[in-house]
Amino acid sequence: MDYVDAQRVEGIFFNERVPDSQPQDVEMESVAKNSESVNTRYDMDRKKENLALIINNESFDESTEMSKRQGSDRDASAIKKTLKSLHFEVVERKNLSVSDMRQIFTEISKREHAKYNCFVCVILTHGEDDNQIYGTDGKLNLNELVQMLLPDSCPGLIGKPKLYFIQACRGTKLDRGVIMHDAQAFRDEYQNVTPLKVPLWADVLLAYSTVPGFYSWKNSTNGSWFIQSLAHILERDGDKLELQQLMLSVNRRVACEYESNASHSFMNRMKQVPSIVSMLTKELHFYK
């Protein structure tokens, strides 16, 4: 971050300074006397439900110049079935305007979340660079919606995992891929510490169907590579593997098992890989 762009964020404080000045020393205070005693798993109480929101934007106003998203219903149906099998109460909405999208997030933020373990949002729509996603009548920034369910706006979800799965383009670039030898996937190891003060963006996971700037592939009959892979992996291993392992499997499936077969040569034999941005602080295990 450029120093001129530094700003104050809740929980984190940036001291504005000239670039050549020396950084100030900051004292660190331990907030956990014994990190080994901290619960490293999110509480997924089998006596409670989980909450999911599916926004399926398939048709768009002419003013947006966005085409109809054929196959989106197939995605919505597949992921809804899978989430229900993992004990999610599913709220499904179709063809929402920008105003409608803001409204449903406002309604979710005001819900009584004590009876839920976690929140999942699946958004199926068109998208562009810089996290822009489309309602039926225009676009808005995804972060605007995510921020509506952060702790300062939705205290009921403090400390609970909030997962977003976004099937949308993030640009127009095409990934031609390269030939490589097989490489064995590895598993990240990390320590979890529960602070007394929770960062606003803690416990959030953003799973995008593709990396920034790139096109996201979807079949008009079978649905999108990402959502179909996500539904398949969650259905098969959702109650067996931790979420990070599940998402690793989704990435591998999309990256290795799909390739475009298009009538236009410049779009043929293209590849795709999802992008997972995780601010989760604990392991997440679903149950059936």
CSV table of C-alpha atoms in Angstrom, one decimal:
chain,number,residue,atom,x,y,z
A,1,MET,CA,0.0,0.0,0.0
A,2,ASP,CA,1.3,3.5,-0.9
A,3,TYR,CA,1.7,5.6,2.2
A,4,VAL,CA,-0.6,8.3,0.6
A,5,ASP,CA,-3.4,5.6,0.4
A,6,ALA,CA,-3.1,4.6,4.0
A,7,GLN,CA,-6.3,4.9,6.0
A,8,ARG,CA,-7.7,4.1,9.4
A,9,VAL,CA,-9.5,0.8,9.6
A,10,GLU,CA,-11.3,-0.6,12.6
A,11,GLY,CA,-8.9,-2.8,14.5
A,12,ILE,CA,-5.9,-1.6,12.6
A,13,PHE,CA,-4.3,1.8,12.7
A,14,PHE,CA,-2.0,3.2,10.0
A,15,ASN,CA,0.3,6.1,11.0
A,16,GLU,CA,0.6,8.4,8.0
A,17,ARG,CA,4.2,9.5,7.5
A,18,VAL,CA,6.5,10.6,4.7
A,19,PRO,CA,8.1,7.7,2.8
A,20,ASP,CA,11.7,8.4,4.0
A,21,SER,CA,11.0,8.6,7.7
A,22,GLN,CA,11.8,5.8,10.0
A,23,PRO,CA,9.0,3.4,11.1
A,24,GLN,CA,7.8,3.8,14.6
A,25,ASP,CA,8.3,0.9,17.1
A,26,VAL,CA,5.0,-0.7,18.1
A,27,GLU,CA,4.7,-2.7,21.3
A,28,MET,CA,3.0,-6.1,20.9
A,29,GLU,CA,0.7,-7.3,23.6
A,30,SER,CA,-0.2,-11.0,24.0
A,31,VAL,CA,-3.9,-11.6,24.0
A,32,ALA,CA,-3.8,-15.4,24.6
A,33,LYS,CA,-1.9,-16.8,27.6
A,34,ASN,CA,-2.0,-20.3,26.2
A,35,SER,CA,-2.7,-20.6,22.5
A,36,GLU,CA,-2.8,-24.4,22.7
A,37,SER,CA,-5.9,-24.2,24.8
A,38,VAL,CA,-7.8,-22.2,22.2
A,39,ASN,CA,-10.4,-24.1,20.2
A,40,THR,CA,-9.0,-24.4,16.7
A,41,ARG,CA,-12.3,-25.5,15.1
A,42,TYR,CA,-15.4,-23.4,14.4
A,43,ASP,CA,-18.4,-24.6,16.6
A,44,MET,CA,-20.6,-26.6,14.2
A,45,ASP,CA,-23.4,-27.6,16.7
A,46,ARG,CA,-25.4,-30.5,15.1
A,47,LYS,CA,-28.4,-29.2,17.0
A,48,LYS,CA,-28.3,-26.0,15.0
A,49,GLU,CA,-28.9,-25.2,11.4
A,50,ASN,CA,-26.6,-23.4,9.0
A,51,LEU,CA,-27.9,-20.5,6.8
A,52,ALA,CA,-27.3,-20.1,3.0
A,53,LEU,CA,-28.3,-17.5,0.5
A,54,ILE,CA,-28.3,-18.2,-3.2
A,55,ILE,CA,-28.6,-15.3,-5.6
A,56,ASN,CA,-29.2,-16.5,-9.2
A,57,ASN,CA,-29.1,-13.7,-11.7
A,58,GLU,CA,-29.9,-15.2,-15.1
A,59,SER,CA,-31.6,-12.4,-17.1
A,60,PHE,CA,-30.5,-8.8,-17.3
A,61,ASP,CA,-32.0,-5.5,-18.5
A,62,GLU,CA,-31.0,-4.5,-22.1
A,63,SER,CA,-29.3,-1.4,-20.6
A,64,THR,CA,-26.6,-3.5,-19.0
A,65,GLU,CA,-25.7,-5.1,-22.4
A,66,MET,CA,-25.3,-8.4,-20.4
A,67,SER,CA,-26.4,-11.6,-22.1
A,68,LYS,CA,-28.7,-14.2,-20.5
A,69,ARG,CA,-26.8,-16.7,-18.4
A,70,GLN,CA,-27.9,-20.0,-19.8
A,71,GLY,CA,-27.2,-22.9,-17.4
A,72,SER,CA,-27.4,-20.8,-14.2
A,73,ASP,CA,-30.5,-22.6,-13.0
A,74,ARG,CA,-28.5,-25.9,-13.2
A,75,ASP,CA,-25.9,-24.4,-10.9
A,76,ALA,CA,-28.4,-23.1,-8.5
A,77,SER,CA,-30.2,-26.4,-8.3
A,78,ALA,CA,-27.0,-28.4,-7.8
A,79,ILE,CA,-25.6,-26.2,-5.0
A,80,LYS,CA,-28.9,-25.9,-3.3
A,81,LYS,CA,-29.3,-29.7,-3.1
A,82,THR,CA,-25.7,-30.0,-1.7
A,83,LEU,CA,-26.2,-27.3,0.9
A,84,LYS,CA,-29.4,-28.9,2.1
A,85,SER,CA,-27.6,-32.2,2.6
A,86,LEU,CA,-25.2,-30.3,4.8
A,87,HIS,CA,-28.0,-29.0,7.0
A,88,PHE,CA,-28.3,-25.5,5.5
A,89,GLU,CA,-31.5,-23.6,5.5
A,90,VAL,CA,-31.4,-22.2,2.0
A,91,VAL,CA,-32.8,-18.8,1.0
A,92,GLU,CA,-33.0,-18.6,-2.8
A,93,ARG,CA,-33.5,-15.5,-4.8
A,94,LYS,CA,-33.6,-15.1,-8.6
A,95,ASN,CA,-33.0,-12.1,-10.9
A,96,LEU,CA,-32.3,-9.4,-8.3
A,97,SER,CA,-31.7,-5.8,-9.1
A,98,VAL,CA,-28.9,-4.0,-7.4
A,99,SER,CA,-31.4,-2.6,-4.9
A,100,ASP,CA,-32.8,-6.0,-4.3
A,101,MET,CA,-29.4,-7.4,-3.6
A,102,ARG,CA,-28.7,-4.8,-1.0
A,103,GLN,CA,-32.1,-5.4,0.5
A,104,ILE,CA,-31.7,-9.1,0.9
A,105,PHE,CA,-28.3,-8.6,2.6
A,106,THR,CA,-30.0,-6.0,4.9
A,107,GLU,CA,-32.6,-8.6,5.8
A,108,ILE,CA,-29.9,-11.3,6.4
A,109,SER,CA,-28.0,-8.8,8.7
A,110,LYS,CA,-31.1,-8.4,10.8
A,111,ARG,CA,-31.8,-12.1,11.3
A,112,GLU,CA,-31.5,-13.8,14.6
A,113,HIS,CA,-28.2,-15.7,14.0
A,114,ALA,CA,-28.0,-17.4,17.4
A,115,LYS,CA,-29.6,-20.5,15.9
A,116,TYR,CA,-27.1,-20.8,13.0
A,117,ASN,CA,-23.5,-22.1,13.0
A,118,CYS,CA,-22.4,-20.3,9.9
A,119,PHE,CA,-23.4,-18.4,6.8
A,120,VAL,CA,-22.9,-19.2,3.1
A,121,CYS,CA,-23.7,-17.0,0.1
A,122,VAL,CA,-23.6,-18.2,-3.4
A,123,ILE,CA,-23.8,-15.5,-6.1
A,124,LEU,CA,-24.3,-16.5,-9.7
A,125,THR,CA,-24.1,-13.6,-12.1
A,126,HIS,CA,-22.0,-11.6,-14.5
A,127,GLY,CA,-19.0,-9.7,-13.3
A,128,GLU,CA,-16.1,-7.5,-14.2
A,129,ASP,CA,-12.7,-6.3,-12.9
A,130,ASP,CA,-12.3,-4.8,-9.4
A,131,ASN,CA,-14.9,-7.1,-7.8
A,132,GLN,CA,-17.8,-5.6,-9.8
A,133,ILE,CA,-20.9,-8.0,-9.9
A,134,TYR,CA,-24.1,-7.5,-11.7
A,135,GLY,CA,-27.7,-7.1,-10.6
A,136,THR,CA,-30.3,-7.3,-13.3
A,137,ASP,CA,-30.2,-3.5,-13.8
A,138,GLY,CA,-26.5,-2.6,-13.2
A,139,LYS,CA,-23.5,-3.4,-11.1
A,140,LEU,CA,-22.1,-2.9,-7.6
A,141,ASN,CA,-19.0,-3.9,-5.7
A,142,LEU,CA,-19.0,-7.3,-4.0
A,143,ASN,CA,-17.3,-5.8,-1.0
A,144,GLU,CA,-20.3,-3.6,-0.3
A,145,LEU,CA,-22.4,-6.7,0.3
A,146,VAL,CA,-19.8,-8.5,2.3
A,147,GLN,CA,-19.3,-5.5,4.6
A,148,MET,CA,-23.0,-5.6,5.4
A,149,LEU,CA,-22.4,-8.8,7.3
A,150,LEU,CA,-19.2,-7.9,9.1
A,151,PRO,CA,-19.2,-7.6,12.9
A,152,ASP,CA,-19.8,-3.9,13.0
A,153,SER,CA,-23.0,-4.3,10.9
A,154,CYS,CA,-24.1,-7.7,11.9
A,155,PRO,CA,-23.0,-8.6,15.5
A,156,GLY,CA,-24.9,-11.9,15.3
A,157,LEU,CA,-22.3,-13.3,13.0
A,158,ILE,CA,-19.3,-12.4,15.1
A,159,GLY,CA,-16.9,-15.3,15.3
A,160,LYS,CA,-18.9,-17.4,12.9
A,161,PRO,CA,-17.6,-18.4,9.4
A,162,LYS,CA,-19.0,-16.4,6.5
A,163,LEU,CA,-18.4,-18.0,3.2
A,164,TYR,CA,-18.9,-16.5,-0.3
A,165,PHE,CA,-18.8,-18.5,-3.5
A,166,ILE,CA,-18.9,-16.2,-6.5
A,167,GLN,CA,-19.6,-17.5,-10.0
A,168,ALA,CA,-18.8,-14.5,-12.3
A,169,CYS,CA,-16.3,-13.3,-14.7
A,170,ARG,CA,-13.6,-11.0,-13.3
A,171,GLY,CA,-12.4,-9.6,-16.6
A,172,THR,CA,-12.0,-10.7,-20.2
A,173,LYS,CA,-8.6,-12.4,-20.2
A,174,LEU,CA,-8.3,-16.0,-21.4
A,175,ASP,CA,-6.1,-18.6,-19.7
A,176,ARG,CA,-4.3,-20.7,-22.3
A,177,GLY,CA,-2.6,-22.9,-19.7
A,178,VAL,CA,0.8,-24.5,-20.0
A,179,ILE,CA,2.0,-28.1,-20.1
A,180,MET,CA,3.6,-29.3,-16.9
A,181,HIS,CA,4.6,-32.5,-15.1
A,182,ASP,CA,2.4,-33.8,-12.3
A,183,ALA,CA,3.0,-32.2,-8.9
A,184,GLN,CA,1.6,-33.5,-5.6
A,185,ALA,CA,-0.6,-31.0,-3.8
A,186,PHE,CA,0.5,-30.0,-0.3
A,187,ARG,CA,-1.4,-29.1,2.8
A,188,ASP,CA,-0.9,-25.7,4.6
A,189,GLU,CA,-0.3,-25.9,8.3
A,190,TYR,CA,-1.1,-23.0,10.5
A,191,GLN,CA,-1.7,-22.0,14.1
A,192,ASN,CA,-4.9,-20.4,15.2
A,193,VAL,CA,-5.1,-17.7,17.9
A,194,THR,CA,-8.3,-16.2,19.2
A,195,PRO,CA,-7.8,-12.5,20.1
A,196,LEU,CA,-9.8,-10.6,22.5
A,197,LYS,CA,-10.6,-8.1,19.8
A,198,VAL,CA,-11.9,-9.6,16.5
A,199,PRO,CA,-10.7,-8.0,13.2
A,200,LEU,CA,-13.6,-7.0,11.1
A,201,TRP,CA,-12.7,-9.2,8.2
A,202,ALA,CA,-11.8,-12.3,10.3
A,203,ASP,CA,-13.8,-15.5,9.7
A,204,VAL,CA,-14.5,-14.6,6.0
A,205,LEU,CA,-13.8,-16.7,3.0
A,206,LEU,CA,-14.2,-15.5,-0.6
A,207,ALA,CA,-14.1,-18.2,-3.2
A,208,TYR,CA,-14.1,-16.8,-6.7
A,209,SER,CA,-14.6,-18.9,-9.8
A,210,THR,CA,-11.6,-17.4,-11.4
A,211,VAL,CA,-8.6,-15.2,-10.8
A,212,PRO,CA,-8.7,-11.4,-11.1
A,213,GLY,CA,-9.0,-10.1,-14.7
A,214,PHE,CA,-10.0,-13.5,-16.2
A,215,TYR,CA,-13.0,-15.0,-17.9
A,216,SER,CA,-15.1,-17.6,-16.0
A,217,TRP,CA,-16.4,-20.5,-18.0
A,218,LYS,CA,-20.0,-21.9,-18.0
A,219,ASN,CA,-21.8,-24.4,-20.1
A,220,SER,CA,-25.3,-23.4,-21.2
A,221,THR,CA,-26.5,-27.0,-20.5
A,222,ASN,CA,-24.4,-28.3,-17.7
A,223,GLY,CA,-23.7,-25.2,-15.7
A,224,SER,CA,-20.4,-23.6,-14.7
A,225,TRP,CA,-17.1,-25.4,-14.1
A,226,PHE,CA,-16.7,-23.9,-10.6
A,227,ILE,CA,-20.2,-24.4,-9.1
A,228,GLN,CA,-20.6,-27.8,-10.5
A,229,SER,CA,-17.2,-28.8,-9.1
A,230,LEU,CA,-18.0,-27.2,-5.8
A,231,ALA,CA,-21.4,-29.0,-5.5
A,232,HIS,CA,-19.7,-32.3,-6.5
A,233,ILE,CA,-16.9,-32.1,-3.9
A,234,LEU,CA,-19.2,-30.9,-1.1
A,235,GLU,CA,-21.6,-33.7,-1.9
A,236,ARG,CA,-18.9,-36.3,-1.9
A,237,ASP,CA,-16.6,-35.2,0.8
A,238,GLY,CA,-18.4,-32.3,2.6
A,239,ASP,CA,-18.6,-34.2,5.9
A,240,LYS,CA,-15.2,-35.9,5.6
A,241,LEU,CA,-12.7,-33.1,4.9
A,242,GLU,CA,-11.9,-29.7,6.4
A,243,LEU,CA,-13.0,-26.8,4.2
A,244,GLN,CA,-9.5,-25.8,3.1
A,245,GLN,CA,-9.0,-29.4,1.8
A,246,LEU,CA,-12.4,-29.3,0.1
A,247,MET,CA,-11.5,-26.1,-1.7
A,248,LEU,CA,-8.2,-27.5,-2.7
A,249,SER,CA,-10.1,-30.4,-4.3
A,250,VAL,CA,-12.4,-27.9,-6.1
A,251,ASN,CA,-9.4,-25.9,-7.4
A,252,ARG,CA,-7.7,-29.1,-8.7
A,253,ARG,CA,-10.9,-30.4,-10.3
A,254,VAL,CA,-11.5,-27.1,-12.2
A,255,ALA,CA,-7.9,-26.7,-13.2
A,256,CYS,CA,-7.2,-30.3,-14.3
A,257,GLU,CA,-10.5,-31.7,-15.5
A,258,TYR,CA,-11.9,-28.9,-17.6
A,259,GLU,CA,-10.9,-27.2,-20.9
A,260,SER,CA,-13.0,-25.1,-23.2
A,261,ASN,CA,-14.4,-26.5,-26.5
A,262,ALA,CA,-15.5,-23.4,-28.3
A,263,SER,CA,-16.4,-22.8,-32.0
A,264,HIS,CA,-14.2,-19.7,-32.1
A,265,SER,CA,-10.5,-20.8,-32.2
A,266,PHE,CA,-9.4,-17.9,-29.9
A,267,MET,CA,-11.6,-19.2,-27.1
A,268,ASN,CA,-10.8,-22.9,-27.7
A,269,ARG,CA,-8.8,-25.1,-25.3
A,270,MET,CA,-8.8,-22.5,-22.5
A,271,LYS,CA,-8.3,-23.2,-18.8
A,272,GLN,CA,-9.5,-21.8,-15.5
A,273,VAL,CA,-8.6,-22.0,-11.9
A,274,PRO,CA,-10.6,-20.6,-8.9
A,275,SER,CA,-9.2,-18.1,-6.5
A,276,ILE,CA,-9.7,-18.7,-2.8
A,277,VAL,CA,-9.1,-15.7,-0.4
A,278,SER,CA,-9.4,-16.9,3.2
A,279,MET,CA,-9.5,-14.9,6.3
A,280,LEU,CA,-10.8,-17.9,8.3
A,281,THR,CA,-9.1,-18.3,11.7
A,282,LYS,CA,-10.2,-21.9,12.5
A,283,GLU,CA,-10.8,-25.2,10.8
A,284,LEU,CA,-14.4,-25.7,9.4
A,285,HIS,CA,-16.0,-29.1,9.3
A,286,PHE,CA,-19.5,-29.6,7.9
A,287,TYR,CA,-21.7,-32.4,8.9
A,288,LYS,CA,-24.5,-34.5,7.4
